[in-house]
Amino acid sequence: MSIRDHADRTAAPGSSLDAARRTRELATAAGGGTADLLVVGLGATGAGVALDAAARGLDVVAVDAHDLAFGTSRWSSKLIHGGLRYLAAGQFDVAHESAVERGVLMTRTAPHLVAAQPFVLPLTPLVSRAQASLAWAGFRAGDMLRLAARTPRQVLPVPRRLTAAEARHLAPSVRAAGLRGGLLSWDGRVTDDARLVTALARTAAAHGARVLTRVRALGLGPTGARFRDELTGEEGEIRARAVVNATGVWAGGLVDGFRVRPSRGTHLVLRSERLGALPAGLHIPVPGETNRFVLVLPQGDGRTYVGLTDEPVEGEIPDVPEVPETDIGFLLDVLGSVLDAPVRRDEVDGAFAGLRPLLDTSVPGGPDSASVRTSDISRRHAVLTSPDGVVTVVGGKLTTYRRMAQDAVDAAVAARGLPSAPSPTAGLPLVGAAGPERLRDLPAPARLVRRYGTEAPAVQALAERDPALAEPVLPGHPVTRAELLWAARHEGALDPSDLLDRRTRIGLVPEDRAEALAVAAEVLARATPSGV
Ligand SMILES: Cc1cc2nc3c(=O)[nH]c(=O)nc-3n(C[C@H](O)[C@H](O)[C@H](O)COP(=O)(O)OP(=O)(O)OC[C@H]3O[C@@H](n4cnc5c(N)ncnc54)[C@H](O)[C@@H]3O)c2cc1C
């Protein structure tokens, strides 16, 4: 076996997270020493902060009350945006930043996880010629953003107009009557947002960060946090020279002085056969609105998502947001406006909602505070340093996590006078990343390569060594038992919900989740050192 073949059959060095490493590293983190930086929250933003700081050579502890990607980061539309909608809102800097970060992910840091996704906007009788011209101008402007960000058109093709026959081919479930053509555009899409977070956390771990799930920060200060180990109930203190609060919609509960205004976004989960073969996603204009679309997002795992809503949410912030029937009804209505056979409520297999962590920039009690729609609040991120020096990073989006992390670490380093090099993350590949030729030549199925990159042959090898692991977790779903075992051994999955709800997305359909629970428990037992 060549060195390359051997490397292809193991996890990236130092990146494996498992229960034993968590126990060991929590003991050292809470053992009285002082880390350089503590980051609280392991969504895309916090995992990005952990990676940024560790890659600069800082000694990092990163904690999450639940699991990697437990919060908003697993409920996104999974788009790595070029920032078109920000352009429409006149936010040129946000749009440019998005397009640049999209290019970084697609060409350097995560080409295995982020690929070009085509979208068709079908020109049905509901889309006026003026609306079609406006949308086309938008797609052209989006292509200018791509160009300005220097993302090659081989990576992200240019938009074009479609004939009615081409539109029918790419969107076969759309009503053919009156269809006069379509608009084809492209954007980035991540295979799975929760897997992006896992890759970030493991890359941080490979750079020495102690990545600790089930560790809740009870209170933050400039020199660390009081915490509770959610597995044992024990409490303690983690000391650090700098502290970053990256807890998304929960950020206001740990640090005073700002308010997060959450906005709920809901997606439906449909079995892909319900909409037929979908070689492209769809942009469906919301009837009666000029620049708002519902998206149909094929996932390549037998499921298609349809989203999304944008509704302000008041009151206590739940761990997992509920999906109201009104959101489901709205999405079914818009989808039904273009389909030959509208989807019925009983054909919806699952639904999920996430809360956008939007920073409330309105003056408290001022004229704008209630009247600003959450869809109008800027998606720009904010880095806020409290008077005692705790840095909070909030807002933004999945696409721009790297830039958010860089800005937060810059602020923490400045606030606490830490010695540090500039951020290297724009050129730092995540675990599993490689160029297109290497990814294409890997001896593993394409589906695994899109999820695990250069580690795909190692996941495949588990199944080759033990045919029982090649079995799917449930009939009709592509995830194998080998993937669950890999997640427990290398991706920090500690219980069945980590396996089913975040390392894989089987849990998005409640019936599938119930059916898969026993297998998940069995695989976890095998992953413990006394198993195998
Ligand atoms: C419906 C929807 C669709 C979206 N679609 C897209 C998209 O397609 N593309 C895009 O770029 N962006 C999208 N976004 C935005 C993007 O998902 C978010 O901006 C991003 O995921 C926020 O990540 P975060 O790490 O800041 O927060 P989170 O992912 O919420 O992470 C915060 C973490 O903090 C932890 N935590 C909370 N309190 C504590 C505590 N006391 N101690 C320890 N840990 C704690 C939580 O468990 C959680 O894991 C979407 C958002 C929504 C809601």
XYZ file of C-alpha atoms and ligand atoms in Angstrom:
585
model
C 0.000 0.000 0.000
C 1.438 3.424 -0.939
C 1.698 6.240 1.619
C -1.154 8.011 -0.188
C -3.334 4.840 -0.075
C -2.641 4.448 3.602
C -3.453 8.119 4.273
C -6.696 7.616 2.328
C -7.717 4.888 4.768
C -7.337 6.771 8.034
C -8.840 9.856 9.632
C -6.891 13.117 9.284
C -4.197 13.116 12.020
C -5.281 14.618 15.344
C -8.799 15.331 14.079
C -10.686 12.405 15.602
C -13.201 13.359 18.277
C -14.682 10.676 20.510
C -16.020 10.145 24.013
C -12.621 9.266 25.499
C -10.938 12.390 24.098
C -13.785 14.532 25.432
C -13.355 13.129 28.964
C -9.590 13.637 28.851
C -9.675 17.137 27.437
C -12.493 18.363 29.673
C -10.396 17.287 32.664
C -7.397 19.306 31.461
C -9.524 22.309 30.417
C -11.127 22.472 33.858
C -7.999 21.419 35.714
C -6.837 24.882 36.786
C -4.687 25.898 33.798
C -5.482 28.963 31.674
C -6.174 28.608 27.945
C -5.548 31.485 25.546
C -9.116 31.531 24.277
C -12.440 29.998 25.289
C -15.188 29.967 22.680
C -18.742 29.188 23.723
C -21.037 27.710 21.046
C -20.110 25.162 18.388
C -22.303 26.173 15.482
C -20.591 27.288 12.269
C -19.521 30.539 13.919
C -18.043 29.093 17.126
C -16.408 26.138 15.372
C -14.980 28.682 12.909
C -13.633 30.759 15.822
C -12.044 27.658 17.382
C -10.338 26.846 14.082
C -9.225 30.413 13.432
C -7.674 30.817 16.891
C -6.075 27.344 16.970
C -4.626 27.826 13.484
C -2.992 31.066 14.711
C -1.248 28.974 17.358
C -3.465 29.893 20.318
C -4.376 27.354 22.994
C -8.152 26.973 22.534
C -11.043 25.423 24.461
C -14.396 25.301 22.632
C -17.623 24.177 24.308
C -21.228 23.556 23.356
C -24.112 22.879 25.725
C -25.413 20.173 23.381
C -23.605 18.935 20.284
C -21.751 20.247 17.241
C -24.301 22.082 15.044
C -27.075 21.707 17.594
C -28.472 25.210 16.958
C -29.373 27.235 13.854
C -26.441 25.921 11.815
C -28.219 22.626 11.069
C -31.497 24.254 10.027
C -30.238 26.369 7.112
C -31.199 26.093 3.432
C -27.629 24.817 2.920
C -26.906 27.507 0.356
C -23.492 29.071 0.160
C -24.802 32.362 -1.170
C -23.296 34.740 -3.587
C -25.144 37.522 -1.760
C -27.599 38.486 -4.495
C -30.395 39.386 -2.098
C -28.065 41.742 -0.209
C -27.283 43.475 -3.471
C -31.004 44.007 -4.000
C -31.129 45.586 -0.523
C -28.229 47.938 -1.396
C -25.823 46.166 1.000
C -22.916 45.953 -1.471
C -20.280 45.158 1.152
C -22.296 42.225 2.548
C -22.949 40.928 -0.969
C -19.269 41.130 -1.938
C -18.167 39.483 1.307
C -20.623 36.611 0.709
C -19.400 36.076 -2.841
C -15.758 36.083 -1.705
C -16.432 33.565 1.086
C -18.408 31.363 -1.311
C -15.361 31.288 -3.596
C -13.036 30.445 -0.677
C -15.211 27.469 0.318
C -15.709 26.179 -3.237
C -12.120 26.451 -4.403
C -9.888 26.179 -1.344
C -11.264 25.246 2.058
C -14.131 22.825 1.356
C -14.474 21.855 -2.333
C -15.579 18.383 -1.218
C -18.560 19.784 0.717
C -19.602 22.792 -1.382
C -20.617 22.413 -5.031
C -22.429 24.450 -7.665
C -26.206 24.020 -7.565
C -28.330 24.938 -10.591
C -31.703 26.636 -10.048
C -34.534 27.139 -12.512
C -36.997 29.984 -12.229
C -39.907 28.711 -14.358
C -41.593 31.485 -16.325
C -45.197 30.497 -15.671
C -48.191 32.738 -16.427
C -47.905 33.936 -12.788
C -44.551 35.612 -13.565
C -45.100 38.855 -15.458
C -42.624 39.956 -18.142
C -41.539 42.829 -15.876
C -40.878 40.405 -13.001
C -38.937 38.104 -15.319
C -36.776 41.019 -16.529
C -36.093 42.082 -12.949
C -35.113 38.527 -11.940
C -32.867 38.201 -14.994
C -31.142 41.506 -14.173
C -30.617 40.141 -10.650
C -29.024 36.921 -11.895
C -26.728 38.924 -14.162
C -25.748 41.130 -11.227
C -25.116 37.959 -9.209
C -22.743 36.824 -11.931
C -20.904 40.141 -11.634
C -20.466 39.371 -7.926
C -18.953 36.010 -8.884
C -16.591 37.750 -11.266
C -15.616 40.405 -8.713
C -14.885 37.626 -6.202
C -12.689 35.908 -8.850
C -14.605 32.630 -8.717
C -14.014 30.912 -12.079
C -17.026 30.137 -14.252
C -15.808 26.520 -14.392
C -16.615 26.416 -10.672
C -19.844 28.416 -10.879
C -21.367 28.649 -14.375
C -22.971 31.811 -15.729
C -26.782 32.205 -15.773
C -28.727 31.752 -18.990
C -32.258 31.852 -20.362
C -34.031 28.546 -21.016
C -36.509 27.651 -23.721
C -39.828 26.158 -22.608
C -38.568 22.672 -23.596
C -35.368 23.096 -21.561
C -37.327 24.430 -18.569
C -39.686 21.442 -18.755
C -36.700 19.081 -18.852
C -35.052 20.644 -15.789
C -38.311 21.151 -13.891
C -40.540 18.255 -14.994
C -43.073 18.626 -12.179
C -43.887 22.241 -13.092
C -47.199 22.740 -14.934
C -46.415 22.759 -18.656
C -49.482 24.783 -19.679
C -48.451 28.372 -20.352
C -44.782 27.774 -19.485
C -42.890 30.204 -21.735
C -39.327 29.328 -20.633
C -37.139 29.668 -17.588
C -34.106 31.375 -16.076
C -31.172 29.160 -15.086
C -28.847 30.443 -12.357
C -26.198 28.906 -10.079
C -25.173 29.240 -6.464
C -23.092 27.266 -3.968
C -24.667 24.491 -1.899
C -23.151 22.596 1.008
C -23.873 18.839 1.086
C -24.993 19.211 4.690
C -24.592 22.247 6.966
C -24.076 20.072 10.061
C -21.258 18.249 8.295
C -19.578 21.582 7.533
C -19.629 22.347 11.270
C -18.248 18.871 12.057
C -15.428 19.419 9.547
C -14.637 22.808 11.113
C -14.571 21.383 14.650
C -12.367 18.464 13.634
C -9.969 20.719 11.744
C -9.759 22.894 14.860
C -9.074 19.744 16.914
C -6.302 18.782 14.488
C -4.738 22.180 15.289
C -4.884 21.382 18.992
C -8.233 22.899 20.042
C -10.056 21.058 22.830
C -13.557 20.619 21.361
C -16.020 19.717 24.103
C -19.699 18.977 23.570
C -22.303 18.630 26.374
C -20.516 21.410 28.302
C -22.842 24.317 29.105
C -21.511 27.766 29.975
C -23.524 28.946 32.987
C -21.934 32.386 33.126
C -19.189 34.201 31.201
C -16.577 36.683 32.331
C -13.376 38.127 30.871
C -11.295 35.335 32.437
C -13.412 32.323 31.582
C -16.698 30.603 32.305
C -18.478 28.614 34.932
C -19.710 25.456 33.273
C -21.766 22.329 33.836
C -20.863 18.957 32.314
C -24.283 17.984 30.939
C -23.337 14.277 31.039
C -22.458 14.120 34.744
C -24.043 17.266 36.195
C -20.678 18.335 37.640
C -19.849 22.044 37.632
C -16.494 23.762 37.371
C -14.555 26.619 35.838
C -12.649 26.955 32.588
C -10.089 29.765 32.723
C -8.991 31.653 29.624
C -7.229 34.893 28.712
C -9.917 35.743 26.154
C -13.560 34.675 25.792
C -15.737 34.631 22.670
C -19.503 34.212 22.924
C -20.713 32.528 19.704
C -24.046 31.219 20.931
C -26.214 32.573 18.086
C -29.823 33.241 19.108
C -28.870 32.466 22.717
C -26.044 35.053 22.799
C -28.050 37.700 24.680
C -28.568 35.290 27.592
C -24.844 35.209 28.399
C -23.756 38.810 27.792
C -25.705 42.047 28.470
C -25.919 45.105 26.274
C -27.560 43.918 23.032
C -30.660 42.120 21.867
C -31.019 39.321 19.327
C -34.253 39.436 17.349
C -34.844 35.854 16.183
C -36.671 35.170 12.968
C -38.046 31.721 12.167
C -37.381 30.025 8.854
C -39.256 26.803 8.076
C -38.525 24.118 5.481
C -40.663 21.133 4.469
C -39.109 17.718 3.860
C -40.604 15.717 0.969
C -39.556 12.363 -0.432
C -37.895 13.208 -3.739
C -40.146 10.898 -5.774
C -43.095 13.192 -4.911
C -41.672 15.912 -7.191
C -40.115 13.496 -9.701
C -36.506 13.647 -10.896
C -35.205 17.152 -10.191
C -31.903 17.825 -11.937
C -32.057 21.405 -10.611
C -33.529 23.315 -7.705
C -36.413 25.723 -8.267
C -36.993 29.396 -7.557
C -40.738 29.857 -7.193
C -41.875 33.496 -6.979
C -44.175 34.173 -4.018
C -47.411 35.388 -5.641
C -48.047 39.064 -4.943
C -44.439 39.862 -3.895
C -41.730 41.253 -6.190
C -38.472 39.868 -4.896
C -39.358 36.887 -2.739
C -39.016 33.250 -3.708
C -39.706 29.845 -2.227
C -36.892 27.415 -2.981
C -37.141 23.749 -3.892
C -33.873 22.145 -2.811
C -33.127 18.533 -3.891
C -30.698 16.957 -1.395
C -29.412 13.928 -3.292
C -30.371 11.575 -0.430
C -33.911 10.834 -1.582
C -35.303 13.961 0.042
C -36.181 17.430 -1.157
C -36.571 20.502 1.048
C -38.985 23.323 0.310
C -38.410 26.612 2.119
C -38.532 29.069 3.578
C -40.433 31.458 5.771
C -39.232 34.541 7.638
C -41.322 35.278 10.730
C -40.313 37.209 13.863
C -40.353 35.168 17.072
C -40.914 36.610 20.539
C -40.376 35.150 23.992
C -38.303 32.284 25.391
C -35.914 30.737 22.856
C -36.534 26.993 22.531
C -33.736 24.434 22.049
C -35.485 23.132 18.934
C -38.008 25.488 17.308
C -41.535 24.215 16.621
C -42.977 24.371 13.112
C -46.408 26.028 13.031
C -49.060 24.750 10.602
C -49.324 28.278 9.147
C -45.718 28.006 7.841
C -46.450 24.604 6.296
C -49.637 25.945 4.688
C -47.801 28.963 3.220
C -45.048 26.813 1.672
C -47.532 24.290 0.245
C -49.590 27.115 -1.276
C -46.598 28.707 -3.032
C -45.323 25.316 -4.212
C -48.808 24.398 -5.425
C -48.973 27.585 -7.517
C -46.578 26.064 -10.103
C -47.140 22.291 -9.866
C -49.369 20.144 -12.010
C -50.420 18.161 -8.956
C -50.136 20.214 -5.730
C -48.529 18.473 -2.737
C -51.069 17.586 -0.039
C -50.454 18.102 3.690
C -50.376 14.324 4.265
C -47.549 14.038 1.687
C -45.230 16.197 3.818
C -42.808 13.757 5.476
C -41.138 16.181 7.836
C -40.560 19.863 8.549
C -37.921 21.828 10.400
C -37.495 25.394 11.565
C -34.443 27.413 12.543
C -34.064 30.799 14.193
C -31.916 33.426 12.471
C -29.741 35.198 15.039
C -30.422 38.724 13.774
C -29.001 41.586 15.783
C -31.690 44.055 16.814
C -30.366 47.376 15.553
C -33.544 49.333 16.236
C -33.568 51.874 19.092
C -35.276 50.151 22.050
C -38.839 51.427 22.144
C -38.177 53.649 19.123
C -40.458 53.934 16.112
C -38.653 51.156 14.267
C -38.435 48.561 16.989
C -41.676 46.775 16.160
C -42.276 47.891 12.596
C -39.049 46.629 10.964
C -39.758 43.255 9.305
C -37.177 40.630 10.239
C -36.618 40.069 6.514
C -35.405 43.691 6.346
C -32.888 43.397 9.194
C -29.332 43.281 7.904
C -27.637 39.896 7.612
C -24.375 41.748 8.304
C -22.538 40.233 11.263
C -21.526 42.135 14.362
C -18.564 41.736 16.696
C -19.310 43.392 20.037
C -16.752 43.738 22.823
C -18.359 44.247 26.240
C -16.772 46.679 28.732
C -15.124 43.762 30.559
C -13.605 42.428 27.315
C -15.870 39.472 26.405
C -16.292 39.349 22.620
C -19.684 38.384 21.147
C -20.021 37.503 17.453
C -23.564 37.353 16.136
C -25.689 37.720 12.989
C -24.200 36.955 9.596
C -24.773 33.606 7.949
C -23.342 30.190 7.371
C -21.615 31.365 4.182
C -19.601 34.014 6.011
C -18.691 31.997 9.126
C -14.945 32.227 8.284
C -14.913 35.995 8.056
C -17.019 36.263 11.230
C -14.556 34.006 13.040
C -11.551 35.984 11.825
C -13.107 39.281 12.974
C -14.048 37.803 16.370
C -10.552 36.427 17.004
C -8.977 39.727 15.871
C -11.213 41.526 18.403
C -10.414 39.062 21.218
C -6.689 39.269 20.536
C -6.853 43.079 20.571
C -9.067 43.269 23.680
C -6.861 40.974 25.741
C -3.446 41.788 24.255
C -2.722 38.202 23.134
C 0.278 37.525 20.901
C -1.110 36.232 17.632
C -0.396 35.889 13.931
C -2.919 37.040 11.286
C -5.717 34.599 10.435
C -4.551 31.892 8.002
C -7.982 30.324 7.439
C -8.697 31.663 3.926
C -6.085 29.216 2.634
C -6.525 26.413 5.153
C -8.319 23.311 3.822
C -10.811 21.642 6.154
C -10.560 17.953 7.008
C -11.401 15.996 3.838
C -10.719 18.844 1.385
C -8.767 18.335 -1.854
C -8.711 19.619 -5.412
C -11.204 18.323 -7.990
C -8.823 15.805 -9.624
C -7.871 14.166 -6.341
C -11.524 14.012 -5.234
C -12.531 12.498 -8.578
C -9.824 9.797 -8.334
C -10.626 8.655 -4.803
C -11.524 4.938 -4.600
C -14.946 5.516 -3.014
C -18.539 6.167 -4.148
C -19.252 9.772 -5.206
C -21.910 10.106 -2.478
C -19.321 9.410 0.215
C -16.785 11.757 -1.387
C -19.353 14.610 -1.233
C -19.777 13.948 2.506
C -16.292 12.881 3.641
C -13.914 14.109 0.919
C -10.504 12.427 1.192
C -11.747 10.407 4.174
C -14.375 8.650 2.026
C -12.108 5.626 1.309
C -11.603 5.189 5.060
C -15.375 5.113 5.624
C -15.713 2.731 2.685
C -12.952 0.505 4.108
C -14.982 -0.030 7.292
C -17.797 -1.463 5.168
C -15.394 -3.583 3.101
C -13.833 -5.132 6.200
C -17.229 -5.979 7.706
C -20.101 -6.460 5.254
C -22.648 -5.923 8.049
C -21.463 -2.310 8.130
C -22.198 -1.920 4.417
C -25.910 -2.366 5.210
C -28.080 0.759 5.042
C -29.322 2.025 8.403
C -32.836 1.803 6.993
C -34.265 0.520 3.752
C -34.442 3.120 1.001
C -32.038 5.590 2.663
C -28.399 5.709 1.489
C -26.655 6.137 4.880
C -24.810 2.967 5.939
C -23.946 1.606 9.392
C -20.277 2.256 8.556
C -21.076 5.999 8.465
C -22.579 5.809 11.949
C -19.545 3.956 13.274
C -17.246 6.536 11.684
C -19.254 9.320 13.329
C -18.878 7.746 16.788
C -15.170 7.047 16.350
C -14.045 10.229 14.625
C -16.804 12.869 14.572
C -17.601 13.214 18.270
C -21.080 11.621 18.141
C -21.943 10.598 21.695
C -25.536 9.377 21.468
C -28.154 8.237 18.925
C -29.466 11.758 18.381
C -25.976 13.017 17.473
C -25.843 10.210 14.895
C -29.328 10.576 13.450
C -29.961 14.322 13.750
C -26.564 15.902 13.029
C -23.865 13.533 11.642
C -26.550 12.185 9.315
C -29.969 13.740 8.664
C -32.068 10.593 8.914
C -33.911 12.249 11.823
C -35.557 14.867 9.599
C -38.322 12.372 8.866
C -39.740 11.346 12.267
C -40.821 7.851 11.105
C -37.331 7.141 9.733
C -35.789 8.392 12.957
C -37.893 6.050 15.086
C -36.994 3.122 12.838
C -33.248 3.895 12.934
C -32.867 4.391 16.703
C -32.096 0.754 17.537
C -29.363 0.519 14.873
C -27.834 3.787 16.102
C -27.694 2.463 19.677
C -26.175 -0.822 18.476
C -23.443 0.960 16.509
C -22.628 3.240 19.455
C -22.175 0.224 21.709
C -19.773 -1.203 19.154
C -17.805 2.049 18.980
C -16.932 2.015 22.682
C -13.450 0.611 23.382
C -14.869 -2.648 24.758
C -16.994 -3.121 21.587
C -15.760 -4.131 18.082
C -34.114 28.776 8.233
C -32.757 29.339 8.011
C -32.129 29.183 6.785
C -30.850 29.676 6.593
N -30.244 29.446 5.399
C -28.986 29.870 5.207
C -28.327 29.551 4.003
O -28.865 28.856 3.138
N -27.057 30.017 3.839
C -26.435 30.762 4.791
O -25.311 31.165 4.547
N -27.032 31.059 5.962
C -28.284 30.611 6.194
N -28.905 30.871 7.383
C -28.171 31.577 8.443
C -27.238 30.633 9.196
O -27.819 29.345 9.330
C -26.919 31.176 10.586
O -26.546 32.520 10.487
C -25.773 30.406 11.237
O -25.995 29.019 11.155
C -25.639 30.807 12.700
O -24.604 30.036 13.259
P -24.089 30.309 14.713
O -22.934 29.411 14.940
O -23.867 31.765 14.931
O -25.302 29.888 15.678
P -25.802 28.418 16.056
O -25.630 27.472 14.956
O -27.172 28.576 16.625
O -24.817 27.960 17.218
C -24.931 28.406 18.545
C -24.524 27.258 19.458
O -24.407 27.765 20.784
C -24.761 26.722 21.673
N -25.082 27.324 22.974
C -26.111 28.135 23.291
N -26.049 28.492 24.599
C -24.952 27.893 25.114
C -24.346 27.873 26.408
N -24.863 28.543 27.442
N -23.217 27.144 26.595
C -22.655 26.441 25.565
N -23.201 26.434 24.314
C -24.320 27.147 24.096
C -25.950 26.058 20.991
O -26.142 24.727 21.462
C -25.543 26.124 19.517
O -24.946 24.918 19.073
C -30.189 30.386 7.618
C -30.821 30.561 8.850
C -32.087 30.027 9.053
C -32.741 30.183 10.381
